[in-house]
PDB file of C-alpha atoms in Angstrom:
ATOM      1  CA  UNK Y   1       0.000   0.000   0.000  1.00 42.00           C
ATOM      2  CA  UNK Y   2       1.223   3.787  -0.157  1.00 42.00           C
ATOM      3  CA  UNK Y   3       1.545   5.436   2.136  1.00 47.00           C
ATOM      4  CA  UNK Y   4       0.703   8.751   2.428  1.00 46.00           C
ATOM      5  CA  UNK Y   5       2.783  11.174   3.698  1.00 49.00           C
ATOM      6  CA  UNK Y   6       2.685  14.962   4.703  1.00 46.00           C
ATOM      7  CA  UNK Y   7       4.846  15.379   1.737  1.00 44.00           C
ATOM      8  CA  UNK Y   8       2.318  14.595  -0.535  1.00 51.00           C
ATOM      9  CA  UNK Y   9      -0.309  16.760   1.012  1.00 55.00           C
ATOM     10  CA  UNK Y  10      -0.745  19.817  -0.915  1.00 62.00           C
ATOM     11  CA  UNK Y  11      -0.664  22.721   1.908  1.00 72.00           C
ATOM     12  CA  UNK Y  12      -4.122  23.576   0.780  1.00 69.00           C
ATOM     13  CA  UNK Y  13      -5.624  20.453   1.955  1.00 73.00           C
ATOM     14  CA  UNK Y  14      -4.315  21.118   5.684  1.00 86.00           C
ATOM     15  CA  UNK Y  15      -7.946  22.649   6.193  1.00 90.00           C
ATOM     16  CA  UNK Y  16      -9.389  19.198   4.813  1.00 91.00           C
ATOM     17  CA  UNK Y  17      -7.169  17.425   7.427  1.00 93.00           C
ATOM     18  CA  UNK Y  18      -7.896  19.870  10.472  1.00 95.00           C
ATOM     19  CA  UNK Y  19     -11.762  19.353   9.686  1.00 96.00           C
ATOM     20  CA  UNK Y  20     -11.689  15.776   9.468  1.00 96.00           C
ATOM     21  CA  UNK Y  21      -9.580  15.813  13.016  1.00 96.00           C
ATOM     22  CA  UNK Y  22     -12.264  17.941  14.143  1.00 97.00           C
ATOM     23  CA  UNK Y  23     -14.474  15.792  12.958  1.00 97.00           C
ATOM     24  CA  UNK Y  24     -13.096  12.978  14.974  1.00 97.00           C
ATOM     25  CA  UNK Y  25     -12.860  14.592  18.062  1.00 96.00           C
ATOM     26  CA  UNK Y  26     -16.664  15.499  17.814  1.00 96.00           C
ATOM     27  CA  UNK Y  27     -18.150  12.348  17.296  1.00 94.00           C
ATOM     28  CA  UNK Y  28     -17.915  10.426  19.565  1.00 94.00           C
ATOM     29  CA  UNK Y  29     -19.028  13.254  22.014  1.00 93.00           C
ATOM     30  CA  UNK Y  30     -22.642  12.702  22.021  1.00 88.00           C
ATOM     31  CA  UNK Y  31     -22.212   8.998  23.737  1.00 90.00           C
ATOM     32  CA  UNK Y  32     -19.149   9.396  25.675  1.00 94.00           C
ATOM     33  CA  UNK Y  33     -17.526  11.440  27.988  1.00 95.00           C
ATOM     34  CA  UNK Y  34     -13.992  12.575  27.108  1.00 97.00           C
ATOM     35  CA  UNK Y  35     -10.686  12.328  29.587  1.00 98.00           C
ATOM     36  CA  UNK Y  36      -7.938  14.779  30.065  1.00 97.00           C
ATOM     37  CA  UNK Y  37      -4.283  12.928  29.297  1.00 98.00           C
ATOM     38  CA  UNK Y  38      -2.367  15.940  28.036  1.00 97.00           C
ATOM     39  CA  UNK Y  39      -1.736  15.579  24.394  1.00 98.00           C
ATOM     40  CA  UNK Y  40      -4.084  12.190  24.355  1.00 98.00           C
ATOM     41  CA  UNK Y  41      -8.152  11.949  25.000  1.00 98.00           C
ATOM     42  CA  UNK Y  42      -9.511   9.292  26.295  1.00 98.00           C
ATOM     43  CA  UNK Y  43     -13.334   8.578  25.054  1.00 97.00           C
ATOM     44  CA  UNK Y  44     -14.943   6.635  27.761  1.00 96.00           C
ATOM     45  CA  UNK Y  45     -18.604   5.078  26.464  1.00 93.00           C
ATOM     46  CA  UNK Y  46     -21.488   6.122  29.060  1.00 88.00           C
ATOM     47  CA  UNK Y  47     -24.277   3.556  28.499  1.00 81.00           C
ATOM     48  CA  UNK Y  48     -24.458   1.135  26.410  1.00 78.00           C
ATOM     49  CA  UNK Y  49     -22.979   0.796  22.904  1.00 74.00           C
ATOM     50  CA  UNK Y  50     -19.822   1.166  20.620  1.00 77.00           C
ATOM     51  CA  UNK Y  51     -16.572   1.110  23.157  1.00 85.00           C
ATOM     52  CA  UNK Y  52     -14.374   3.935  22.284  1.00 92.00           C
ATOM     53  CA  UNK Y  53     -10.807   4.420  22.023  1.00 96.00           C
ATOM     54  CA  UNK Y  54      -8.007   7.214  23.187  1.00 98.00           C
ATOM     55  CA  UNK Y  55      -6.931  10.063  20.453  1.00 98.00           C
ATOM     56  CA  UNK Y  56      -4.984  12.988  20.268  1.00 98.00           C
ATOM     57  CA  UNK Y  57      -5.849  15.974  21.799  1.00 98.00           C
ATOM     58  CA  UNK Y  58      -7.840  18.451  19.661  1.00 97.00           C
ATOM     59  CA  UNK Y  59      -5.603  21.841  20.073  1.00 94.00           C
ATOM     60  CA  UNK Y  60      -3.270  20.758  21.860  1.00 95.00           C
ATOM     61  CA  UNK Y  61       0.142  23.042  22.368  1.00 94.00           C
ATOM     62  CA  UNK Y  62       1.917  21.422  25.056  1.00 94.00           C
ATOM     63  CA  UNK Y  63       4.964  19.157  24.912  1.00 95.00           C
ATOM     64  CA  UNK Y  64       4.982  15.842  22.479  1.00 95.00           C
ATOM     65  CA  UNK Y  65       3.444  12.794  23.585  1.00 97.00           C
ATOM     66  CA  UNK Y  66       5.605  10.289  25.046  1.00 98.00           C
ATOM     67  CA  UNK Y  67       5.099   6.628  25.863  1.00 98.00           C
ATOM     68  CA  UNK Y  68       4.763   7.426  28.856  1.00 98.00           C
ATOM     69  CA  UNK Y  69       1.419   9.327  27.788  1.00 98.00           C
ATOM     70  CA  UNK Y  70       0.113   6.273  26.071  1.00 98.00           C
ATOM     71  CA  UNK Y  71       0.915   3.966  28.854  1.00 98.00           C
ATOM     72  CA  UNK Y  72      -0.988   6.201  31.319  1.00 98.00           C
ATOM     73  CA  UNK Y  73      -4.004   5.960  29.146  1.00 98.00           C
ATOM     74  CA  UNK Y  74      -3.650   2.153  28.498  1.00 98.00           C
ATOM     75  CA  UNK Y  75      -3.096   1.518  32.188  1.00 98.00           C
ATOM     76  CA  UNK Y  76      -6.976   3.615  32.670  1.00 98.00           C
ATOM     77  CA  UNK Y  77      -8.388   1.714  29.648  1.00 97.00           C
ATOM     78  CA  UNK Y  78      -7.414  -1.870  31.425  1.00 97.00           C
ATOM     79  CA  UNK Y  79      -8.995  -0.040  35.135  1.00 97.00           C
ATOM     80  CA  UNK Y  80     -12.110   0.897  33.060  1.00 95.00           C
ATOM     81  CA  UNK Y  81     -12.862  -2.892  31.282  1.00 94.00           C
ATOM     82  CA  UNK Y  82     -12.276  -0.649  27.610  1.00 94.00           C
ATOM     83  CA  UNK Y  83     -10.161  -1.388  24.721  1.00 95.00           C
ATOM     84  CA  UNK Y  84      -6.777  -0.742  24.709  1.00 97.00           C
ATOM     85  CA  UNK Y  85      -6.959   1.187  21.249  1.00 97.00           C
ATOM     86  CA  UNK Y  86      -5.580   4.220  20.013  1.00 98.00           C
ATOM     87  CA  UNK Y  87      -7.212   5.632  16.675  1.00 98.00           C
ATOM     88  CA  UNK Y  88      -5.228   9.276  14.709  1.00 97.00           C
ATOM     89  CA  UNK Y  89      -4.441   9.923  10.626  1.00 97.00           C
ATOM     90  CA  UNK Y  90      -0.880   9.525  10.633  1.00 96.00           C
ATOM     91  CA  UNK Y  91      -0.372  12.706   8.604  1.00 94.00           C
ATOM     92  CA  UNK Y  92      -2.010  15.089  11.204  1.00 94.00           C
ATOM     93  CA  UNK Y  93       0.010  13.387  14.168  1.00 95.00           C
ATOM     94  CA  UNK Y  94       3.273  11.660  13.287  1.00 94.00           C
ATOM     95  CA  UNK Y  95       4.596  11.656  16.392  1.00 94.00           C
ATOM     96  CA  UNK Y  96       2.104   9.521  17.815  1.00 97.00           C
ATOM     97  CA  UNK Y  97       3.275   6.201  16.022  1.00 98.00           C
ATOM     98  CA  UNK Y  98       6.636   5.935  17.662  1.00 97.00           C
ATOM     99  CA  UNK Y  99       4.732   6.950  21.034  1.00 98.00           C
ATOM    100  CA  UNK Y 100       2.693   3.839  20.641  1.00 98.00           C
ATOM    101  CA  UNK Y 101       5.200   1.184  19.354  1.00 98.00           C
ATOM    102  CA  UNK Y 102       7.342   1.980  22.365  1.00 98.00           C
ATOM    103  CA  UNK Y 103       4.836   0.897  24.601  1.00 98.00           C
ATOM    104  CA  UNK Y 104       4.491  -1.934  22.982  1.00 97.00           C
ATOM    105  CA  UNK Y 105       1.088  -1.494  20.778  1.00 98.00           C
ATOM    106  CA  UNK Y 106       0.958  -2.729  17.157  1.00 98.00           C
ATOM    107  CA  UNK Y 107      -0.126   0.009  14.538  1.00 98.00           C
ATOM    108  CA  UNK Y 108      -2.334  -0.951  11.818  1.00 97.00           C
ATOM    109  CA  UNK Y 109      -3.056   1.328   8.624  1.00 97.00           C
ATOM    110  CA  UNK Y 110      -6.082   1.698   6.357  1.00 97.00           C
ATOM    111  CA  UNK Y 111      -6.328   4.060   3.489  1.00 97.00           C
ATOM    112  CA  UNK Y 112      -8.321   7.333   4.296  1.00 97.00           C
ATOM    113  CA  UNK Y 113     -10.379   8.683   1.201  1.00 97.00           C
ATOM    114  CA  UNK Y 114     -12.418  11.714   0.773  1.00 97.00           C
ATOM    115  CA  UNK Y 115     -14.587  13.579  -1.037  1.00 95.00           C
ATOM    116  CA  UNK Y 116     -14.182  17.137  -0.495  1.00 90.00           C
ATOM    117  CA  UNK Y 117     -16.728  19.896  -0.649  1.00 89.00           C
ATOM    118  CA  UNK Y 118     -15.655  21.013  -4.632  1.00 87.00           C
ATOM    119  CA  UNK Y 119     -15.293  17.000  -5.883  1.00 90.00           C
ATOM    120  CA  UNK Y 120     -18.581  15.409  -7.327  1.00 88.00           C
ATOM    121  CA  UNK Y 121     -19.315  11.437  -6.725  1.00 89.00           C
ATOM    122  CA  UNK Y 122     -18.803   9.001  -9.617  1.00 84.00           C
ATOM    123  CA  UNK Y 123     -21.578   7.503 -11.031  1.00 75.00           C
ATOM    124  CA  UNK Y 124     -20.970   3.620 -10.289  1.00 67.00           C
ATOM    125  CA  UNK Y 125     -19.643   1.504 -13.276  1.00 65.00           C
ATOM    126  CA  UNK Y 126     -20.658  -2.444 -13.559  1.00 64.00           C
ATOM    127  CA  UNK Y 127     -23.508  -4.415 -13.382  1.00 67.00           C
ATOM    128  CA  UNK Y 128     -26.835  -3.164 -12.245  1.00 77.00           C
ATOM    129  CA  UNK Y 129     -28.475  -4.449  -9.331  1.00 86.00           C
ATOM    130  CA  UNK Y 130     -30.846  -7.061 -10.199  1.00 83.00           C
ATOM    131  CA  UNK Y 131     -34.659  -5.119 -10.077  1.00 84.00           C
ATOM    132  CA  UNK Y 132     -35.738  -7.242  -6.589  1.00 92.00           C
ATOM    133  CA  UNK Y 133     -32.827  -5.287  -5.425  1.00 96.00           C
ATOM    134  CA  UNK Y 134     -33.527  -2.024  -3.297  1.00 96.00           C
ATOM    135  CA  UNK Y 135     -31.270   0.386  -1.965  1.00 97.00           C
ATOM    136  CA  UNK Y 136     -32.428   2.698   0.608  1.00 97.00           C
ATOM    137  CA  UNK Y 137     -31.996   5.049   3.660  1.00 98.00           C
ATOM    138  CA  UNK Y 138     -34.084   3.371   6.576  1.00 98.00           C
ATOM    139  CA  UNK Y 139     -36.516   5.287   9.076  1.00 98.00           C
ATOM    140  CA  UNK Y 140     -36.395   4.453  12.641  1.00 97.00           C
ATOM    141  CA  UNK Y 141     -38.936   1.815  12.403  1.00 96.00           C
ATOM    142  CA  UNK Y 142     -37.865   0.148   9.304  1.00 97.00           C
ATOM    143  CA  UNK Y 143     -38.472  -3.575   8.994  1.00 96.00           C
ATOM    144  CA  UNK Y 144     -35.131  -3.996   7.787  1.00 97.00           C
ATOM    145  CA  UNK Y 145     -33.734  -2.230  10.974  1.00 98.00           C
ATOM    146  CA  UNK Y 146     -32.325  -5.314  11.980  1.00 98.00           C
ATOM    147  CA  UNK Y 147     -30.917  -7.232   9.864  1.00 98.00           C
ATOM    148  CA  UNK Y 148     -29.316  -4.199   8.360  1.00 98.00           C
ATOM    149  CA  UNK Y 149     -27.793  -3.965  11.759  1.00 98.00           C
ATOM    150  CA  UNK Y 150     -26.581  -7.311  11.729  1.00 98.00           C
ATOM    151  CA  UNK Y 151     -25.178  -7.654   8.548  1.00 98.00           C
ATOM    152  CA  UNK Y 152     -21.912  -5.854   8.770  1.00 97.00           C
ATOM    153  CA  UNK Y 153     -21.291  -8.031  11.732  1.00 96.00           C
ATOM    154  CA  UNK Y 154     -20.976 -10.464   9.457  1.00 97.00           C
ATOM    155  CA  UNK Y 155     -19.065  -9.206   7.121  1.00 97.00           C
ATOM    156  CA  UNK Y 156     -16.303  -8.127   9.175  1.00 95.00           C
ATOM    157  CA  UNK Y 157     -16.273 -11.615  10.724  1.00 94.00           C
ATOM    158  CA  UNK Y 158     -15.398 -12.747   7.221  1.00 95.00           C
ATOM    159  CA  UNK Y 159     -13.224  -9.431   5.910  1.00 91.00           C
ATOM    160  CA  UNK Y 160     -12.518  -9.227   2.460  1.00 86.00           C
ATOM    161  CA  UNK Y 161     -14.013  -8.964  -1.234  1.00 87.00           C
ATOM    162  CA  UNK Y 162     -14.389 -12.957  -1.849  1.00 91.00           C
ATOM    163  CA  UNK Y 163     -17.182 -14.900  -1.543  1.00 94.00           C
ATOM    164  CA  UNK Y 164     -17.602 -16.021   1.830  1.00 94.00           C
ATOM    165  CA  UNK Y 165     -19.853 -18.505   3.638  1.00 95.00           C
ATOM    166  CA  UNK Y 166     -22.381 -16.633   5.903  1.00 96.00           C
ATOM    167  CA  UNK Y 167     -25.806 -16.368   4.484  1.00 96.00           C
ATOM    168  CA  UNK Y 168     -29.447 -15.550   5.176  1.00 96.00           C
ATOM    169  CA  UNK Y 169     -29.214 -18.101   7.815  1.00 97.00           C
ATOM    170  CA  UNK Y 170     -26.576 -16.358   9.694  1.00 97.00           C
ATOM    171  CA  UNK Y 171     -27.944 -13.481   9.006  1.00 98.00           C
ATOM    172  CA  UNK Y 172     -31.116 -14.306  10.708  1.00 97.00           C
ATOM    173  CA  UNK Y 173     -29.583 -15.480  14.204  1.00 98.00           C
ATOM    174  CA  UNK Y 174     -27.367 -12.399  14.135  1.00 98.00           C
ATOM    175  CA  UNK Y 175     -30.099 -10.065  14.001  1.00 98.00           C
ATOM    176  CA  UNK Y 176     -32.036 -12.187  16.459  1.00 97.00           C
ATOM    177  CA  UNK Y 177     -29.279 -11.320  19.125  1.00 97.00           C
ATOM    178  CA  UNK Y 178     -28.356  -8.090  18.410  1.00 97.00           C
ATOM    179  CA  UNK Y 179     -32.445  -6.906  18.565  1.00 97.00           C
ATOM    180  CA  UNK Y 180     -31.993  -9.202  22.205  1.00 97.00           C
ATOM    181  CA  UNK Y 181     -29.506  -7.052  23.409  1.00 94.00           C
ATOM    182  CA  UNK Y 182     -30.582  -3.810  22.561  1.00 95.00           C
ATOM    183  CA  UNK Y 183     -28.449  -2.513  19.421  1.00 95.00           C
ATOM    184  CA  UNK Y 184     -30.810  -2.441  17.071  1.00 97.00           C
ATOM    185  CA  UNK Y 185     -33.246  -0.517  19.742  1.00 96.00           C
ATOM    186  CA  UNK Y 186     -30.011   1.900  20.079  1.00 94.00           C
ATOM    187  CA  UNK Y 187     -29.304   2.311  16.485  1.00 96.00           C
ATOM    188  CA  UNK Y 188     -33.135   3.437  15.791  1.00 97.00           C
ATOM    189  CA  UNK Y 189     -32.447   6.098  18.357  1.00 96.00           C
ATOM    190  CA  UNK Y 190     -29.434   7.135  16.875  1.00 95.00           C
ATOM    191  CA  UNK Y 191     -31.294   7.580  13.360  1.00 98.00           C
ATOM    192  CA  UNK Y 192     -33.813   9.059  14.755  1.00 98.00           C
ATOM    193  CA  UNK Y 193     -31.667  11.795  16.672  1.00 96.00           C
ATOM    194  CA  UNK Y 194     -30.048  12.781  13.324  1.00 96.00           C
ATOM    195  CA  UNK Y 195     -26.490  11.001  14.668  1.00 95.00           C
ATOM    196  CA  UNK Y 196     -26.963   8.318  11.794  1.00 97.00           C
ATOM    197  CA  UNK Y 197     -28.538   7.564   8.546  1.00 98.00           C
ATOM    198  CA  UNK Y 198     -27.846   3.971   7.629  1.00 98.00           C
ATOM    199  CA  UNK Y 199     -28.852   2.787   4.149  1.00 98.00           C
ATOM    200  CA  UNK Y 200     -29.496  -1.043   3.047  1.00 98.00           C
ATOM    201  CA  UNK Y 201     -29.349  -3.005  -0.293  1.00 98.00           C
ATOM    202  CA  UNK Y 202     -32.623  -5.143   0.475  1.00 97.00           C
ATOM    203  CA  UNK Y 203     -34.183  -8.047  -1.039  1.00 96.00           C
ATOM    204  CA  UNK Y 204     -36.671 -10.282  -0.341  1.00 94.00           C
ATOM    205  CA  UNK Y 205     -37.313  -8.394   3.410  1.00 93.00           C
ATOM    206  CA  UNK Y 206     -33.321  -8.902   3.941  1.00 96.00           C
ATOM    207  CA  UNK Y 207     -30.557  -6.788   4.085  1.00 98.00           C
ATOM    208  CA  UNK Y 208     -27.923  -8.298   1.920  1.00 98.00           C
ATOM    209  CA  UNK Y 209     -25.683  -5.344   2.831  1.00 98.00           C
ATOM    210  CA  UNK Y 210     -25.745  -2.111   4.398  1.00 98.00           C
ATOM    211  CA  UNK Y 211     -23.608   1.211   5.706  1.00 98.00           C
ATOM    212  CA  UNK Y 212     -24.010   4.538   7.722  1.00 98.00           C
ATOM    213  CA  UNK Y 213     -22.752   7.876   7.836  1.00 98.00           C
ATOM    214  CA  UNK Y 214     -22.760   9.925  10.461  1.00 97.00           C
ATOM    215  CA  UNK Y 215     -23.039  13.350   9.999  1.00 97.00           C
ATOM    216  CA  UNK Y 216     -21.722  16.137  12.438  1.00 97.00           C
ATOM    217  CA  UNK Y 217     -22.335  19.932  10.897  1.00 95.00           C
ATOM    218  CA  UNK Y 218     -21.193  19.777   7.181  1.00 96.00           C
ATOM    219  CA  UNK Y 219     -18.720  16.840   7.965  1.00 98.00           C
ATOM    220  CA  UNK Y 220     -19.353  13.150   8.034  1.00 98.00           C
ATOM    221  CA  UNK Y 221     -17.668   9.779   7.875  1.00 98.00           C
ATOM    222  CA  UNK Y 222     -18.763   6.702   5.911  1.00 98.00           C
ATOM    223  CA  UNK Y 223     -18.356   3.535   8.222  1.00 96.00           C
ATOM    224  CA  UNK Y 224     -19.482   0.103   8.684  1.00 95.00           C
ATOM    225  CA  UNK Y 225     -20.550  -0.876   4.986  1.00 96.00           C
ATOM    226  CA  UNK Y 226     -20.582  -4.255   4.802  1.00 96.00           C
ATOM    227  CA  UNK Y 227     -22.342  -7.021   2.405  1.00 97.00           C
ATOM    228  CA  UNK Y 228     -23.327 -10.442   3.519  1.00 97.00           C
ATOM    229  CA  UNK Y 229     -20.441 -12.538   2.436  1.00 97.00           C
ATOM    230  CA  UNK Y 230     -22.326 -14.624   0.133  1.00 97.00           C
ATOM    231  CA  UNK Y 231     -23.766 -11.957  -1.302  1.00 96.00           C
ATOM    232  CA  UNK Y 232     -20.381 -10.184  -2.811  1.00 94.00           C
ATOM    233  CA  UNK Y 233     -18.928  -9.078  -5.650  1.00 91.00           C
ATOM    234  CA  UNK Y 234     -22.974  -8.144  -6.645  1.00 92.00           C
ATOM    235  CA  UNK Y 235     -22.284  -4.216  -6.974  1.00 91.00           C
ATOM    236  CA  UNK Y 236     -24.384  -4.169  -3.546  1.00 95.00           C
ATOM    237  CA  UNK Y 237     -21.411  -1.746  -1.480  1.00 93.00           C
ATOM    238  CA  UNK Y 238     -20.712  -0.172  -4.185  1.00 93.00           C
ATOM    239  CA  UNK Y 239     -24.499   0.889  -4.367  1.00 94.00           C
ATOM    240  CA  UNK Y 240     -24.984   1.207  -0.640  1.00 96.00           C
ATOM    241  CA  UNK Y 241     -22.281   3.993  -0.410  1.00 95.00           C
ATOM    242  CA  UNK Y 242     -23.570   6.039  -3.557  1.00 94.00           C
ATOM    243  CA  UNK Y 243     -26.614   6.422  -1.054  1.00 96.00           C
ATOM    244  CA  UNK Y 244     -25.195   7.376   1.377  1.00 97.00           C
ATOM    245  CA  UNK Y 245     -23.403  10.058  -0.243  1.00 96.00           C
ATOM    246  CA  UNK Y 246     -25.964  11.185  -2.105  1.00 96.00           C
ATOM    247  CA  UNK Y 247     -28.160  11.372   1.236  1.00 97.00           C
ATOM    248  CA  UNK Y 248     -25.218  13.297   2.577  1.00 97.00           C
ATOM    249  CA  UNK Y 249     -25.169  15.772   0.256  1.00 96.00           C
ATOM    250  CA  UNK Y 250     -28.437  16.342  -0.086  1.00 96.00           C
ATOM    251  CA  UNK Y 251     -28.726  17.484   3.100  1.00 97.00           C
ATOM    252  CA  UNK Y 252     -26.244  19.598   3.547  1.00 96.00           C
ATOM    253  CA  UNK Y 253     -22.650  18.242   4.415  1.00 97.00           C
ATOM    254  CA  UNK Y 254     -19.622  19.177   1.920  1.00 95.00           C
ATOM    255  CA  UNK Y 255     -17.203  16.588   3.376  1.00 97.00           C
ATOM    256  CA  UNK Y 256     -17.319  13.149   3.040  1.00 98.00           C
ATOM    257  CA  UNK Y 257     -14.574  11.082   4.222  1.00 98.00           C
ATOM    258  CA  UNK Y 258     -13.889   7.204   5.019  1.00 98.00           C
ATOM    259  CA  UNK Y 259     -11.154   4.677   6.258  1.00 96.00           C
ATOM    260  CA  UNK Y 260     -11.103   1.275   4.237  1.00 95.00           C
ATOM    261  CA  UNK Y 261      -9.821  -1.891   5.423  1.00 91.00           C
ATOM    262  CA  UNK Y 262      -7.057  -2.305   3.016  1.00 91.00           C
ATOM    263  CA  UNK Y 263      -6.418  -1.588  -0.543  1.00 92.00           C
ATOM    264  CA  UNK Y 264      -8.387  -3.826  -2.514  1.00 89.00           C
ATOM    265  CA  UNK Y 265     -11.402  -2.289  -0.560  1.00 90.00           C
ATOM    266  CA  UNK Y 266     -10.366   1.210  -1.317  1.00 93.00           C
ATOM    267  CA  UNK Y 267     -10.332   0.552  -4.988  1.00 91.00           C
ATOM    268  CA  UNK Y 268     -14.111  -0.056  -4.351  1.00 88.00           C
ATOM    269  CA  UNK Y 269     -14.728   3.561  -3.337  1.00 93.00           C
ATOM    270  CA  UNK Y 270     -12.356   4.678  -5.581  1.00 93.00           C
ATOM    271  CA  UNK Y 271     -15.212   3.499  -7.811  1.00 90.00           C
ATOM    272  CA  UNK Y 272     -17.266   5.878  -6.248  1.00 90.00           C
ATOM    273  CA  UNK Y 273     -15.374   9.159  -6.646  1.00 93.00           C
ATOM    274  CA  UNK Y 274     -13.458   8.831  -3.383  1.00 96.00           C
ATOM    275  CA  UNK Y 275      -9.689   9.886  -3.313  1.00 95.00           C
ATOM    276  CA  UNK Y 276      -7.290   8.465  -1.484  1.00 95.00           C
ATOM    277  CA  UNK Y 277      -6.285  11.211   1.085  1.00 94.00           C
ATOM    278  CA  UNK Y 278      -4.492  10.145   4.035  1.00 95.00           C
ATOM    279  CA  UNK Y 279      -3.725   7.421   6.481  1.00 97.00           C
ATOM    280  CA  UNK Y 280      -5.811   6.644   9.213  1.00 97.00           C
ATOM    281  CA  UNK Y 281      -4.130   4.168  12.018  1.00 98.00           C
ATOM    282  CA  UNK Y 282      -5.173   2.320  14.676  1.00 97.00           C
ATOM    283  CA  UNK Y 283      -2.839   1.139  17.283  1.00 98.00           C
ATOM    284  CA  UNK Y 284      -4.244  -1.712  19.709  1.00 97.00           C
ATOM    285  CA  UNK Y 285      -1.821  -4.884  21.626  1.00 96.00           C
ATOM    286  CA  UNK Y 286      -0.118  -6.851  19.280  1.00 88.00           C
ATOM    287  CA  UNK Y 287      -2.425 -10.284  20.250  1.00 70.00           C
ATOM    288  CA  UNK Y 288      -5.562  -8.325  18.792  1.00 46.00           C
ATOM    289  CA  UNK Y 289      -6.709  -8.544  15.781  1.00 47.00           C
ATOM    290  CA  UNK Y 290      -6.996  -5.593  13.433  1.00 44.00           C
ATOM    291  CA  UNK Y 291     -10.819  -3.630  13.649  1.00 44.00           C
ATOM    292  CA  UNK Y 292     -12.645  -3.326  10.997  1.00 41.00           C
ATOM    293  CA  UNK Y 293     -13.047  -0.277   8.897  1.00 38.00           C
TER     294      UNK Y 293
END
């Protein structure tokens, strides 16, 4: 993979960058409360929910961070129960990788693509969807609700582009227990708050694969878009993010901006108009496995 560098950014992206990092540091405000570690924030969930992760300070003017910062915040993360996980774009902090590989976290990268507030999506080359195909945003109380939830648990339990082996029946007892223990409940409040629009390629009363943006002001981020994994290679992401973009920007927000697992999923929003940008990192122990993105 490239990797992006501040080299390559043209100074008159650095806005782009310091609104995305805004961006970052806002989101996860609305279910989480946020602690103090000098040039690191810790983002502690309150409720139930999406565990959070430590980042770097918005603003911050002080001295560098040290390992010693980032094994202060690990050492609260273990008291707490949360993951150990640090999340940053590489080109807006680089400081903050050798920080975290000398206290002994593993750093993973994942391309960061955008689509900035003068660049138009791409209309979606290959095959159509087949017509029993639907893509669409969902309301609170959308029948779909949850098995659009479940399905990019699935497909980040099988990452990739291939063909996989999870189906419908998967599908089925993964949305079973996630409507048991309250996410899809929390997700319809989320939607319904404004905090996030998912949309779903549906057929047949299933959700074969589905996505959500999240918008804060004119800003958001595309996350989570994942297709049942014997479903793929159908058009059906592809599709699902053209939605959400086009939601996006029809109400309002100029930036649009994701993280993709690896390169071979970038080249899918590529498709879609997407450029990549910068590199977003995620730093966790080394006996975990990579997150999703």
């Amino acid at each position: 993979m490239h990797r992006v560098t501040s080299a390559d950014l043209d100074p008159a992206h650095r806005p782009l960058l310091d609104e995305i990092e805004r961006y970052y540091d806002a989101v996860p405000r609305s279910s989480a409360r946020v602690e103090d570690f000098g040039p690191l924030s810790l983002f502690v969930r309150e409720g139930e929910g999406w565990p959070f992760y430590a980042r770097p300070a918005l603003g911050h003017t002080g001295p560098a961070v040290t390992a010693e910062d980032v094994l202060r915040v690990l050492a609260r993360q273990r008291e707490l129960g949360a993951p150990q996980a640090f999340e940053w774009v590489a080109e807006h902090d680089p400081l903050l990788r050798a920080a975290v590989e000398e206290a002994g976290l593993t750093v993973h990268e994942h391309p960061l693509l955008v689509l900035g507030p003068d660049e138009e999506p791409a209309t979606p080359s290959g095959p159509a969807l087949p017509a029993e195909v639907s893509v669409r945003v969902l309301t609170p109380g959308d029948p779909d609700l949850a098995s659009a939830t479940a399905v990019p648990h699935l497909a980040f339990g099988e990452p990739g582009t291939s063909l996989g082996l999870a189906g419908p029946a998967e599908l089925a007892v993964t949305a079973e227990q996630l409507a048991a223990d309250g996410a899809v409940e929390r997700i319809a409040g989320r939607i319904a708050a404004g905090r996030t629009v998912l949309a779903a390629a549906v057929q047949d009363g299933t959700a074969l694969c589905a996505g959500q943006h999240n918008p804060v002001g004119t800003v958001t981020e595309v996350a989570g878009v994942g297709t049942l994994p014997s479903a793929r290679r159908r058009g059906l992401g592809l599709a699902v993010t053209a939605a959400l973009v086009a939601h996006a920007r029809a109400n309002g927000v100029r930036t649009v901006f994701l993280s993709a697992a690896d390169e071979d999923v970038a080249r899918i929003y590529r498709r879609a108009g997407f450029r990549p940008f910068a590199t977003a990192l995620i730093a966790e122990p080394a006996t975990t496995e990579p997150a999703g993105a």
